[in-house]
Short mmCIF file of C-alpha atoms and ligand atoms in Angstrom, two decimals:
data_model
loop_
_atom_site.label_atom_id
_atom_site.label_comp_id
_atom_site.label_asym_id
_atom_site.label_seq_id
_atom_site.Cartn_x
_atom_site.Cartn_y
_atom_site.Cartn_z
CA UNK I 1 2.89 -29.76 15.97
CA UNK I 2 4.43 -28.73 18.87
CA UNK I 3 5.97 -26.11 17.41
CA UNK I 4 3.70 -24.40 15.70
CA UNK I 5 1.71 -24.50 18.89
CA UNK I 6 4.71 -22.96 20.69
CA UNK I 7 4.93 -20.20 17.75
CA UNK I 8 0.86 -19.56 17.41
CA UNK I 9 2.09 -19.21 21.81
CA UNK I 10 4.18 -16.42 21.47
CA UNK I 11 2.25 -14.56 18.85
CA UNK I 12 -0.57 -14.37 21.21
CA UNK I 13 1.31 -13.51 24.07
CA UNK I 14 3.17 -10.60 22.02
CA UNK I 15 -0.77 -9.30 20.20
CA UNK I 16 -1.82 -9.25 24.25
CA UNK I 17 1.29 -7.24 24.92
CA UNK I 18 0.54 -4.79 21.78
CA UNK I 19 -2.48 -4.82 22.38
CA UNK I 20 -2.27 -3.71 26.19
CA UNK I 21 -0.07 -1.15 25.14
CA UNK I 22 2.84 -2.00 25.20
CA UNK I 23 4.81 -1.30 22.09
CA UNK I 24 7.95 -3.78 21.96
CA UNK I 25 11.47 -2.09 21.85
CA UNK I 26 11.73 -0.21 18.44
CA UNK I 27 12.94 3.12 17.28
CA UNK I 28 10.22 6.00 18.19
CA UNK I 29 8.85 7.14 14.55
CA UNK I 30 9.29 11.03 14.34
CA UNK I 31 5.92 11.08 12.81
CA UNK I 32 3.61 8.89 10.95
CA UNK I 33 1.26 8.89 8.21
CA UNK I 34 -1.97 6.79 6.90
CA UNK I 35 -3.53 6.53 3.75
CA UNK I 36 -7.26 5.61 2.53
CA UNK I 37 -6.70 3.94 -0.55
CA UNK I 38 -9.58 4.28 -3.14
CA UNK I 39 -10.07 3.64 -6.01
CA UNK I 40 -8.86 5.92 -9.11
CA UNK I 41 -11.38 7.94 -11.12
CA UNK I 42 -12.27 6.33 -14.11
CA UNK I 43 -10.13 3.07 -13.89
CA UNK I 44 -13.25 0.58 -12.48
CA UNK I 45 -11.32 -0.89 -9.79
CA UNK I 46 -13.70 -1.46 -6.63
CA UNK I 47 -11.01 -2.06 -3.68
CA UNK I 48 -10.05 -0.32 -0.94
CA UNK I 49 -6.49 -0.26 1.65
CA UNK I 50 -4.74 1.54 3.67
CA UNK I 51 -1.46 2.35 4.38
CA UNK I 52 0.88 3.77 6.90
CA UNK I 53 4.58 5.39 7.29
CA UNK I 54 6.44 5.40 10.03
CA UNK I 55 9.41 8.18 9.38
CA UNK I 56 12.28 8.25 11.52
CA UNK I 57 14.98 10.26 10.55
CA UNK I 58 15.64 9.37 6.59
CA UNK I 59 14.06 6.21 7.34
CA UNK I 60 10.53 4.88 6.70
CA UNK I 61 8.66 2.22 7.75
CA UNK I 62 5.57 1.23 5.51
CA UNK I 63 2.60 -0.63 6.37
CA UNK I 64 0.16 -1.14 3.32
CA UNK I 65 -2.67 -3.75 2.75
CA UNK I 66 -5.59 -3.42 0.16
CA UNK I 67 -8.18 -5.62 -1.48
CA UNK I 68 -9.94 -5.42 -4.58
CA UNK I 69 -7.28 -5.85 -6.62
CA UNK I 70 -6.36 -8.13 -10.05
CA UNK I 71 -5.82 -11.56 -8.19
CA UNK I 72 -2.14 -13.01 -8.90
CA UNK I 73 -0.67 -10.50 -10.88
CA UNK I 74 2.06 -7.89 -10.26
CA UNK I 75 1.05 -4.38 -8.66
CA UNK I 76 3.41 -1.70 -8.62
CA UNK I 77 2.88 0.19 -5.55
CA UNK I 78 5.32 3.92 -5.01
CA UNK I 79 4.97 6.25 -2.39
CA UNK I 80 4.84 9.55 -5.42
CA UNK I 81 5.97 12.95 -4.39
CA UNK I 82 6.81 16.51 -6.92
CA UNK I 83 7.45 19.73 -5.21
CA UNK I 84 5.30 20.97 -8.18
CA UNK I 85 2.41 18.32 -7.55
CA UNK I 86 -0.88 19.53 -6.50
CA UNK I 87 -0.16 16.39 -3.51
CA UNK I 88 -3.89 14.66 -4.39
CA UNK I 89 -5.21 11.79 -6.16
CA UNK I 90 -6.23 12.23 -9.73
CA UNK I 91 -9.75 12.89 -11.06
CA UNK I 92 -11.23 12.85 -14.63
CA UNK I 93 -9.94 16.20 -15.08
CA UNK I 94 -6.63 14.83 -15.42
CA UNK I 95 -7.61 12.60 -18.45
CA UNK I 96 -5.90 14.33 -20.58
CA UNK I 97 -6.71 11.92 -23.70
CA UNK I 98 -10.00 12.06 -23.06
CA UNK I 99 -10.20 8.24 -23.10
CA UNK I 100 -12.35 7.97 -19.85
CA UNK I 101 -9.27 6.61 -17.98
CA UNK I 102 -6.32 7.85 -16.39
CA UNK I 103 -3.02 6.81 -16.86
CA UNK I 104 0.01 6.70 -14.28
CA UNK I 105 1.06 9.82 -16.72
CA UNK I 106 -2.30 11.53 -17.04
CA UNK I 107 -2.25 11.39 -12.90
CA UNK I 108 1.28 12.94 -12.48
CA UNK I 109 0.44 16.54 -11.79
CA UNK I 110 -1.69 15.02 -9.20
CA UNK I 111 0.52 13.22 -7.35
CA UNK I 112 4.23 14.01 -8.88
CA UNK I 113 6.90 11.07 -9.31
CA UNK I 114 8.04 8.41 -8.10
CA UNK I 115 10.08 9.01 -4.53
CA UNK I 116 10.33 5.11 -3.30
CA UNK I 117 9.27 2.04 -4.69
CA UNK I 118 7.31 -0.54 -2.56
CA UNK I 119 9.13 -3.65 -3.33
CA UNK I 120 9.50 -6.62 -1.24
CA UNK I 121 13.13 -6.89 -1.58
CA UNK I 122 15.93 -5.11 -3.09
CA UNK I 123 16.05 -1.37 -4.42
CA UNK I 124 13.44 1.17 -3.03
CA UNK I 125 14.20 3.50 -5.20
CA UNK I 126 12.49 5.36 -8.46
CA UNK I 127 14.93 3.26 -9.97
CA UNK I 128 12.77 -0.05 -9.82
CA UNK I 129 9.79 1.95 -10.48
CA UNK I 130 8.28 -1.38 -12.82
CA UNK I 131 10.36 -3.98 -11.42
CA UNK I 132 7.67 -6.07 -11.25
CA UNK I 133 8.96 -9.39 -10.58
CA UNK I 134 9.57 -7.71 -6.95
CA UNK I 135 6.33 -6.46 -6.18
CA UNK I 136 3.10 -8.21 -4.09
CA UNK I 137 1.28 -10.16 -7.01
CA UNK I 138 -2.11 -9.87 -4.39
CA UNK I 139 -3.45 -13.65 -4.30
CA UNK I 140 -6.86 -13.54 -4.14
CA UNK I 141 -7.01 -9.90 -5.02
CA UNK I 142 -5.58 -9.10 -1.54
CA UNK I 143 -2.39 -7.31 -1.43
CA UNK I 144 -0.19 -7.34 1.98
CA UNK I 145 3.00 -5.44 2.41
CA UNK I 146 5.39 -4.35 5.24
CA UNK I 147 8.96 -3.26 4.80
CA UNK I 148 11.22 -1.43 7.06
CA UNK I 149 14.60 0.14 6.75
CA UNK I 150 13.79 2.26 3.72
CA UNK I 151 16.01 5.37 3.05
CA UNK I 152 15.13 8.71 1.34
CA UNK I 153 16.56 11.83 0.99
CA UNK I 154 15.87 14.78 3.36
CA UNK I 155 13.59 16.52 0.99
CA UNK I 156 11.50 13.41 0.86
CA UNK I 157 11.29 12.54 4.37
CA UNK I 158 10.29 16.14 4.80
CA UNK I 159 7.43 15.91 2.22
CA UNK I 160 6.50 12.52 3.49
CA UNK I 161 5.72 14.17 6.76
CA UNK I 162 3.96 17.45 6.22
CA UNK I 163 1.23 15.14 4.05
CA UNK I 164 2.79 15.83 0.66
CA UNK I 165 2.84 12.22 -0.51
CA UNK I 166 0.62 9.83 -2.29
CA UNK I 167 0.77 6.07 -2.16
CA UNK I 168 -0.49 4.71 -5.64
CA UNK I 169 -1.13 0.69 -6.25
CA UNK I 170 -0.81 0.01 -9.70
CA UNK I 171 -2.37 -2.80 -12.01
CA UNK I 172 -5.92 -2.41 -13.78
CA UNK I 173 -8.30 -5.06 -15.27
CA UNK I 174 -10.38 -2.91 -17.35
CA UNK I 175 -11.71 -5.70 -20.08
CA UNK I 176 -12.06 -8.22 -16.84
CA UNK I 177 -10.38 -11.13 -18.83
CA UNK I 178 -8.23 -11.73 -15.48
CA UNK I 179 -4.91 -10.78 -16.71
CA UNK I 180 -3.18 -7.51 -18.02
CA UNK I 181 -3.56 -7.56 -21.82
CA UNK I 182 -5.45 -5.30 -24.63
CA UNK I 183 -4.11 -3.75 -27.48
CA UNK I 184 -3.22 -0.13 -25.86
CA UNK I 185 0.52 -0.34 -24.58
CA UNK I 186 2.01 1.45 -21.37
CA UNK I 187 3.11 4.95 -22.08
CA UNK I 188 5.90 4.35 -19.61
CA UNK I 189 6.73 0.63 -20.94
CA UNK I 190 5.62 -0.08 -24.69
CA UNK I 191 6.42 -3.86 -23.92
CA UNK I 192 3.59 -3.87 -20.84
CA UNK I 193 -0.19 -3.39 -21.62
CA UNK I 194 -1.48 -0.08 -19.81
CA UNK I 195 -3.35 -2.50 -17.77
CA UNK I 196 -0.61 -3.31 -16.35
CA UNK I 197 0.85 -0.23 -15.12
CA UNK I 198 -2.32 2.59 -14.69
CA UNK I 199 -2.97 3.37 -11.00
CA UNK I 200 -5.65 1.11 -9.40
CA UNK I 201 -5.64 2.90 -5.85
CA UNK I 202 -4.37 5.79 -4.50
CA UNK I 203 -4.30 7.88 -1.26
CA UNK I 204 -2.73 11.31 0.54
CA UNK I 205 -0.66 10.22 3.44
CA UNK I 206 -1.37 12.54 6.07
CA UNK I 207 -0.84 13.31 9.44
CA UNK I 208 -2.04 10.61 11.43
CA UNK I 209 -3.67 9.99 15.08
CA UNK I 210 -1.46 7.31 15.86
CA UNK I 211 1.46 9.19 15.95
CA UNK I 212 0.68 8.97 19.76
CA UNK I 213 1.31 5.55 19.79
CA UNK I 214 0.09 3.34 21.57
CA UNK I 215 -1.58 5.58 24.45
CA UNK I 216 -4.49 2.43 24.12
CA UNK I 217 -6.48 4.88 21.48
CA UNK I 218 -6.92 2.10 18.56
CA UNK I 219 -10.09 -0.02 18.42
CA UNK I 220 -8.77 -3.57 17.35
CA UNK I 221 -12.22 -5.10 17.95
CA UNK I 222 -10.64 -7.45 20.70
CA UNK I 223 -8.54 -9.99 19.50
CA UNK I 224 -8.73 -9.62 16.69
CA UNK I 225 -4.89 -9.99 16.63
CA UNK I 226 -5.44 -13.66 17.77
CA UNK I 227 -6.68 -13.98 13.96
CA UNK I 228 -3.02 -13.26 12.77
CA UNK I 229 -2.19 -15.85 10.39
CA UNK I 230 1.47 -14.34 10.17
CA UNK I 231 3.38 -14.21 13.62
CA UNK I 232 6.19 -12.48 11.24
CA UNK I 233 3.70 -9.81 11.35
CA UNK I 234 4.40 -9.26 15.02
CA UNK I 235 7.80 -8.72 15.69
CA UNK I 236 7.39 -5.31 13.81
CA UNK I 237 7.07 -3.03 16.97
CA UNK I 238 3.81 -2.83 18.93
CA UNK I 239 2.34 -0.02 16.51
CA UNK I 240 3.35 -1.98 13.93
CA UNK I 241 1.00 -4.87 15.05
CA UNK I 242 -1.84 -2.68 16.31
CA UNK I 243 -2.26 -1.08 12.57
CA UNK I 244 -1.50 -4.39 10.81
CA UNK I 245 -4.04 -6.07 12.94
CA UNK I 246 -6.55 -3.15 12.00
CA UNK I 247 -5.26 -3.59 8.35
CA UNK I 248 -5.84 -6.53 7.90
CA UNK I 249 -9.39 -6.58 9.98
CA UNK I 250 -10.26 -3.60 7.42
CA UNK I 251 -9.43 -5.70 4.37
CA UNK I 252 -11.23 -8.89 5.28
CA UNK I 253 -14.16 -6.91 5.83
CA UNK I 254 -13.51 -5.48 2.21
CA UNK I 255 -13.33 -8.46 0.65
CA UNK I 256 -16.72 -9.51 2.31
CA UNK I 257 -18.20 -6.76 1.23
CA UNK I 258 -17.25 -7.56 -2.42
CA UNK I 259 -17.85 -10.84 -2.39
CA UNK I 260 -21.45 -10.03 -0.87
CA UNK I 261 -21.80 -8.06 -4.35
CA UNK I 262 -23.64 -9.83 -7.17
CA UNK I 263 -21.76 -8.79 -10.39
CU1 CU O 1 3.28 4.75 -8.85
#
């Protein structure tokens, strides 16, 4: 007991630090990017997130969290760039099939390829584009991510920056039976249902405010970082907490929102 009152301590005192402004010793991002996640055309996911990337150098920094997702199954989640890519989210234009839903194929010229893969451990690269025993399975429909330390090429950092990429959370539940199943397979895995790997959310990171950071700008809504249940969360840099604070505020709203929904 002591202990975790010494912990739940220090988390507060660092969220009052962060939250005064003062952003704990970490590497100054060149520039950072956010996301609105919504949902894709077509695919009847109602959820929302956000997301944010830090870029320093070759190195990025991500900060995602979304709700509204299948509960307690795997979501791929890749940060998609192509030099040829019109650098948006997909609409029903892109349903090429015609089948009133768009696949992660159908949405490529949208949003281009895969340039890093949001896992939670391990390779970050298009290589482990559906390794999906390493990607957020969102519990309760909520998905919460934060990874540092990921590399990428110049030409990707580059892109990342001038608002050229899209963040994409995969994982659909269009029969609502609670699991990925149906009959139609995934045109980029024949042994996963397309439920399992169409895009769910997706969002343009571009330039963002914060890239001031802190400079006190952020509305938190006072305290909110008190709420915190993860005092991991806070040893991320003092941006880091600010926007995971806001996150997270923005996706418990969300999910009260939805749950407020009669369906
Ligand atoms: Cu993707």
């Amino acid at each position: 007991m002591g202990r975790t009152r010494m912990r739940l301590t220090i988390g507060s005192a660092i969220g009052v630090l962060a939250m005064l402004g003062w952003a704990l010793p970490a590497a100054a991002a060149d520039s950072t990017v956010q996301a609105d996640l919504k949902p894709v055309a077509g695919n009847g996911v109602q959820g929302s997130g956000k997301a944010m990337v830090q870029i320093t150098g070759n190195t990025l920094t991500v900060t995602m969290a979304a709700t509204g997702l299948l509960p307690d199954n795997p979501h791929a989640a890749h940060i998609h760039f192509g030099a040829e890519a019109r650098h948006e989210c997909p609409n029903l234009g892109d349903d090429t099939d015609k089948d009133g839903h768009l696949t992660t194929t159908e949405g490529g010229p949208a949003y281009g390829p895969v340039v890093v893969s949001l896992t939670k451990t391990g390779d970050t690269s298009a290589k482990s584009v559906l390794a999906i025993d390493r990607y957020d399975t969102a519990p309760g429909g909520d998905l919460q991510y934060e990874r540092g330390s990921i590399q990428v090429s110049d030409e990707v950092a580059a892109a990342i920056a001038a608002g050229k990429s899209v963040v994409v959370i995969h994982g659909v539940d269009y029969d609502h039976d609670g699991a990925y199943g149906g009959s139609k397979k995934s045109e980029l895995d024949p042994s996963l249902p397309t439920e399992a790997t169409d895009p769910a959310l997706c969002g343009v990171l571009t330039a963002s405010q914060m890239s001031g950071m802190p400079a006190g700008g952020v509305q938190t809504g006072g305290g909110s970082t008190a709420g915190v249940e993860d005092p991991g969360l806070l040893i991320g840099g003092g941006a880091a907490v600010l926007f995971g604070a806001a996150l997270f505020g923005g996706a418990l709203i969300g999910r009260r929102k939805l749950a407020g929904r009669a369906s």
